[in-house]
CSV table of C-alpha atoms and ligand atoms in Angstrom, one decimal:
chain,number,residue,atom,x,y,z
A,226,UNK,CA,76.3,86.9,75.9
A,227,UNK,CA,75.7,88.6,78.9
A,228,UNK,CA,76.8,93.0,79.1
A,229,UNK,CA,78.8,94.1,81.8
A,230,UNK,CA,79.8,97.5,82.2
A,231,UNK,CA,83.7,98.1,83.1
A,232,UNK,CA,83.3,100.8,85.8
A,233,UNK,CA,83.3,102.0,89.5
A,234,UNK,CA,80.9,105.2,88.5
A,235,UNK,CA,77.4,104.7,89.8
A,236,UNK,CA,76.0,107.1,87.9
A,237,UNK,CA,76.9,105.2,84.6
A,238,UNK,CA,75.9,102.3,86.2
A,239,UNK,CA,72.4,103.5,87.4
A,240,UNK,CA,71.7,105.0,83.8
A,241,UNK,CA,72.6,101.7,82.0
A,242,UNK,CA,71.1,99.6,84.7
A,243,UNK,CA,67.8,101.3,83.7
A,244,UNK,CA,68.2,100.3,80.3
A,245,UNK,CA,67.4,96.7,81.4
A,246,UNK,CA,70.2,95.3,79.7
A,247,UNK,CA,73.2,95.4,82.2
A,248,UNK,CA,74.2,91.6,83.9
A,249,UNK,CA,77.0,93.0,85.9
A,250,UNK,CA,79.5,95.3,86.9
A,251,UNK,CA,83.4,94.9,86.6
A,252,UNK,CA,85.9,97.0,88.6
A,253,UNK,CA,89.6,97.2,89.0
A,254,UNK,CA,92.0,99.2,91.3
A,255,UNK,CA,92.6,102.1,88.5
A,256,UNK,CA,88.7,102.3,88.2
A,257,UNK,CA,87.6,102.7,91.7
A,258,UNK,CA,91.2,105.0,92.0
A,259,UNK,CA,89.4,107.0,89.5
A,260,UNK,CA,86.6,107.3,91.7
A,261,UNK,CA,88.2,108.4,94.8
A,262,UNK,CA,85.6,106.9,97.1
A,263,UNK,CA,86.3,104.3,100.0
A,264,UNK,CA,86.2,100.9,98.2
A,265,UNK,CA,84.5,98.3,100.3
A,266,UNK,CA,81.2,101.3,100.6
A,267,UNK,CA,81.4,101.9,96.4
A,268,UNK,CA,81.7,98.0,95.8
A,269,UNK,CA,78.4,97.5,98.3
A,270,UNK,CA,76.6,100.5,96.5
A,271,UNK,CA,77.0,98.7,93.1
A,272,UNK,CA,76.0,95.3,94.5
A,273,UNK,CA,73.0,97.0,95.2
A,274,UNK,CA,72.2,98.6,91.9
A,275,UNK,CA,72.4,95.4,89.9
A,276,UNK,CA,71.6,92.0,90.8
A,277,UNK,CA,74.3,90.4,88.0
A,278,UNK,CA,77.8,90.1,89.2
A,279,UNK,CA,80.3,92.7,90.5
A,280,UNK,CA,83.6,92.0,90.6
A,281,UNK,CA,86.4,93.5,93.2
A,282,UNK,CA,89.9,93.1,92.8
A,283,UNK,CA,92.7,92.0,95.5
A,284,UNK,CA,95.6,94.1,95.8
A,285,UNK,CA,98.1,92.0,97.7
A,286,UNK,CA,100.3,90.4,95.5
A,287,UNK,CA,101.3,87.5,97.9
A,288,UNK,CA,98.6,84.7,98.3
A,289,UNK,CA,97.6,85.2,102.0
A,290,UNK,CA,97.0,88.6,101.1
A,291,UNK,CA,94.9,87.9,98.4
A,292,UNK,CA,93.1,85.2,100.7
A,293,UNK,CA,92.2,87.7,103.6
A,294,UNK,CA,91.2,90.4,100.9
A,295,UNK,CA,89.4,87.8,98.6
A,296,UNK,CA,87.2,86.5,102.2
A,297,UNK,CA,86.4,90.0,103.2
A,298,UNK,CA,85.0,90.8,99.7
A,299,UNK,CA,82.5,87.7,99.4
A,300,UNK,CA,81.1,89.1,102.7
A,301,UNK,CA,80.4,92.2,101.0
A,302,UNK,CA,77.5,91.5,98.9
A,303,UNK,CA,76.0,88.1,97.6
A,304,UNK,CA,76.9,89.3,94.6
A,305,UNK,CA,80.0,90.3,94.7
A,306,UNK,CA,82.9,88.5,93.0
A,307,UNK,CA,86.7,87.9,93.7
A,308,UNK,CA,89.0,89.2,91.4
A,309,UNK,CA,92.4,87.7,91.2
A,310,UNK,CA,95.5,88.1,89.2
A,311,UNK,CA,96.9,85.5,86.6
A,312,UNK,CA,100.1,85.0,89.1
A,313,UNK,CA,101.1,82.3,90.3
A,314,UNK,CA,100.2,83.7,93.6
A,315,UNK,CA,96.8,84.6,92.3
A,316,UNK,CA,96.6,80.9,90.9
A,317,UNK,CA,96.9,79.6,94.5
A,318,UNK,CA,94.7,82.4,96.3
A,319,UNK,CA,91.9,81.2,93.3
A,320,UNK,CA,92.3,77.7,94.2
A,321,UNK,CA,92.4,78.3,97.9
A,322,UNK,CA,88.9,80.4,97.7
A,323,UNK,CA,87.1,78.1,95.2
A,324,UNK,CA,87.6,75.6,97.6
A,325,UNK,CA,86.1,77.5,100.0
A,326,UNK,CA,82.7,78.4,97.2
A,327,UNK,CA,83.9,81.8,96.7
A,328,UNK,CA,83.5,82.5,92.9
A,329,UNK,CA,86.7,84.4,91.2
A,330,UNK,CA,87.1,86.1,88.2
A,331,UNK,CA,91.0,85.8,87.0
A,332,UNK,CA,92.0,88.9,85.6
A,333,UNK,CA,94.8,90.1,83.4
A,334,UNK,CA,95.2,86.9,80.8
A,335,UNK,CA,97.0,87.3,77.6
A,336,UNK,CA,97.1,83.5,76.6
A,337,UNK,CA,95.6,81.0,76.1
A,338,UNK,CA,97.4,78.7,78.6
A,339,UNK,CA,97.0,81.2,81.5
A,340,UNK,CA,93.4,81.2,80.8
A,341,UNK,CA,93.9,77.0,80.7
A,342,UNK,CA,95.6,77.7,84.1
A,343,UNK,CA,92.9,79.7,85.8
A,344,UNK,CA,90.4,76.8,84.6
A,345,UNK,CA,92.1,74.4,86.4
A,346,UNK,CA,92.3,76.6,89.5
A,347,UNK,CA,88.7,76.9,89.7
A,348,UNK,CA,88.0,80.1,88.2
A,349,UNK,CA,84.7,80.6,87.8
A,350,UNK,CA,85.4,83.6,85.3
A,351,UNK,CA,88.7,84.0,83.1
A,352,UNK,CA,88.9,87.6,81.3
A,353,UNK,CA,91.1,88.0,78.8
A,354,UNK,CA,92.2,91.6,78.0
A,355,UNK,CA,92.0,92.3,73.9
A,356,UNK,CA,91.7,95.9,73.9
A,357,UNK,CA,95.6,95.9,75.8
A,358,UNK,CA,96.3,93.3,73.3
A,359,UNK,CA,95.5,95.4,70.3
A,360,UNK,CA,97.7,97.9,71.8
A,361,UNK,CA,101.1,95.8,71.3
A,362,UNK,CA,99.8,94.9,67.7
A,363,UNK,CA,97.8,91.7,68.5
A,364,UNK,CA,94.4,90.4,67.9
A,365,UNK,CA,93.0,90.2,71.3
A,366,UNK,CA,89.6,89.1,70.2
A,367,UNK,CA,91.3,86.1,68.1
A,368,UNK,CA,92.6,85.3,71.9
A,369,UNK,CA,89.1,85.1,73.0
A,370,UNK,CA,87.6,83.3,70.3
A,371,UNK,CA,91.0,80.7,70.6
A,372,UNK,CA,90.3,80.8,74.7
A,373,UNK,CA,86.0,80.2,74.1
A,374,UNK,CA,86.9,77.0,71.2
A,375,UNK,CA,90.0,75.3,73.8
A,376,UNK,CA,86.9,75.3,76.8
A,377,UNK,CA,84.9,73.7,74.7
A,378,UNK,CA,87.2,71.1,73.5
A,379,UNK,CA,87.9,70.2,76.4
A,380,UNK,CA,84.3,70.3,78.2
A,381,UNK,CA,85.9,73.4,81.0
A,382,UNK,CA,83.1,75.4,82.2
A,383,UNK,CA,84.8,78.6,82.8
A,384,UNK,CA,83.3,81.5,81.9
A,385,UNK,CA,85.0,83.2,79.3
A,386,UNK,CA,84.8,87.7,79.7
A,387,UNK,CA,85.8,89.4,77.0
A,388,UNK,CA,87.4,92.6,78.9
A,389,UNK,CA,89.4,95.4,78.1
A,390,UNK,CA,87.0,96.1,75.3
A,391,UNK,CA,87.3,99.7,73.4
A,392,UNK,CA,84.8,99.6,70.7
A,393,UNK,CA,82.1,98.2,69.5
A,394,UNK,CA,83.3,95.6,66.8
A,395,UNK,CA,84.9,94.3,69.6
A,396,UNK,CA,82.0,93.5,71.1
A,397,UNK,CA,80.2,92.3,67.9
A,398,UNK,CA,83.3,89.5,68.0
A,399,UNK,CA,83.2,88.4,71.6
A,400,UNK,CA,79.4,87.7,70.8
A,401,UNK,CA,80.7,86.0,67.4
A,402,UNK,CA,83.1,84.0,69.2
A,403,UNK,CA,80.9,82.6,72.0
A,404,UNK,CA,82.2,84.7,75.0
A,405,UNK,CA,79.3,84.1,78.0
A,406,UNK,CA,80.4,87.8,79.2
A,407,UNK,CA,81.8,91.1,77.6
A,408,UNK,CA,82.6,93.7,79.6
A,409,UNK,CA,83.1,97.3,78.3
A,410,UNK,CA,83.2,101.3,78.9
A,411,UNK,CA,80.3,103.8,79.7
A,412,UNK,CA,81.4,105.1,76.7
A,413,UNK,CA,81.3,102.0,74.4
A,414,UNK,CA,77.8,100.7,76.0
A,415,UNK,CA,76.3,103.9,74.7
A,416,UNK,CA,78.1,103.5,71.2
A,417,UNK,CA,76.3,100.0,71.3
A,418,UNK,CA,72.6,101.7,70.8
A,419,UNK,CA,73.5,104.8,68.8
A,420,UNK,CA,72.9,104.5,64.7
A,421,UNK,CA,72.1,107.5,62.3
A,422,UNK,CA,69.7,105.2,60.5
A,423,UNK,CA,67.6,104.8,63.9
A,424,UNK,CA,67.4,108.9,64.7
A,425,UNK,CA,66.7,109.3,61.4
A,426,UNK,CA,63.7,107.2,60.9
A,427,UNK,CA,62.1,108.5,64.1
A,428,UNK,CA,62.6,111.9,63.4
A,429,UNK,CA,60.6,111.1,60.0
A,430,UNK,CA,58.2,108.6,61.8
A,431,UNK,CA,57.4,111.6,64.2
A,432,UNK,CA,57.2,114.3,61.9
A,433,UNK,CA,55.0,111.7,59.9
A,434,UNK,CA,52.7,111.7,62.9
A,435,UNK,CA,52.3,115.5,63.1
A,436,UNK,CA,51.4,116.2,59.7
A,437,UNK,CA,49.0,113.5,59.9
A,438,UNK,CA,47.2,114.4,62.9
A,439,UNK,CA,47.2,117.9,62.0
A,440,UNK,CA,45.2,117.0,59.0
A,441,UNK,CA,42.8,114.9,61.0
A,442,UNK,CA,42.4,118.5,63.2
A,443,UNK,CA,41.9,120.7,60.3
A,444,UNK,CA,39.4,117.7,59.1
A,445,UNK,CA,37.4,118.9,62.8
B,911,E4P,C1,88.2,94.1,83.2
B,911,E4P,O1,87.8,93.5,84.2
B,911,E4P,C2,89.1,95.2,83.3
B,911,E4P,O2,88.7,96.0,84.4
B,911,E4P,C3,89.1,96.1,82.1
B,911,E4P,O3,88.3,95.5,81.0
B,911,E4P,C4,90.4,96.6,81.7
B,911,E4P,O4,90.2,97.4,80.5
B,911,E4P,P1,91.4,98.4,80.0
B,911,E4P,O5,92.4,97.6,79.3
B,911,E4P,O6,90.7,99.3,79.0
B,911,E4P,O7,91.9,99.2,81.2
């Protein structure tokens, strides 16, 4: 499963990018609002950072909107991928654009079907949201995991992102289910490497160290 971080921060993304472990970058509109930086420069920045993916949503809500907008962004960077709503009107601009061999990444899917439906458009990345899922009392990795088995079944070749990811068991099950992508916080990518048992057995291994080679001093 591949780690993308959920961000528009290039500091965050420079630090994990140096970890050697980051495939790709997703933004949305709230995200790069966050940033306050002009969006087209910020999107080009990150494309340059990592080599994986980095996806920039449309804002238009009407298909030739999301056409024009979805063109200009696949200029922007070889890297850079469309990111289109689960409308109706996003269905279209998706269908429009993969025709054309500009990848999109559907965003906002709750269901099973609507991630059936961006399959059939020509997605080339459906994320399902658990984290907004969990919010209204559902299991959104159990969406995932039901999204992952259906494209098998039925030989579709859709990537499946686990977004809207808030802790780390969630990512644990988006690995357990087969997702090809999870995408998650600064914030949750660092909970990924943290354990108590890890800091404690290199403070002992070091202190080990010392003693040892201070002996082997005091030995001359
Ligand atoms: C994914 O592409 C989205 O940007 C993101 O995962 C949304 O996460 P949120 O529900 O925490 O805002």
């Amino acid at each position: 499963m591949e780690l993308y971080l959920d961000t528009a921060n290039l500091d965050e993304i420079k630090e994990i990018a140096s970890w050697g472990v980051l495939s790709g970058v997703t933004t949305n509109p709230t995200l790069v609002a966050r940033e306050g930086v002009d969006f087209k420069r910020r999107v080009k920045d990150i494309c340059q950072v990592v080599s994986g993916l980095v996806s920039a949503e449309v804002v238009s809500t009407d298909t030739e909107g999301m056409l024009k907008e979805g063109r200009d962004i696949a200029t922007w960077a070889p890297n850079a991928i469309v990111k289109c709503p689960l409308t109706p009107a996003g269905l279209a601009a998706t269908s429009q654009l993969s025709r054309e061999g500009v990848k999109v990444n559907v965003t906002l899917c709750f269901s099973v079907n609507q991630a059936l439906l961006a399959a059939r458009a020509g997605a080339y990345i459906v994320s399902p949201f658990a984290g907004r899922l969990d919010d209204i009392n559902e299991d959104g990795m159990a969406l995932v995991e039901q999204i992952v088995e259906v494209f098998h079944i039925q030989g579709i070749e859709t990537k499946v992102l686990a977004a809207s990811i808030r802790t780390p068991l969630h990512v644990t099950r988006a690995a357990l289910a087969g997702a090809d992508i999870a995408t998650m916080p600064y914030k949750v990518f660092k909970q990924l490497v943290c354990h108590p048992l890890t800091d404690k057995g290199l403070e002992q291994f070091l202190s080990d160290w010392k003693k040892a080679m201070a002996t082997v001093a005091a030995k001359g």
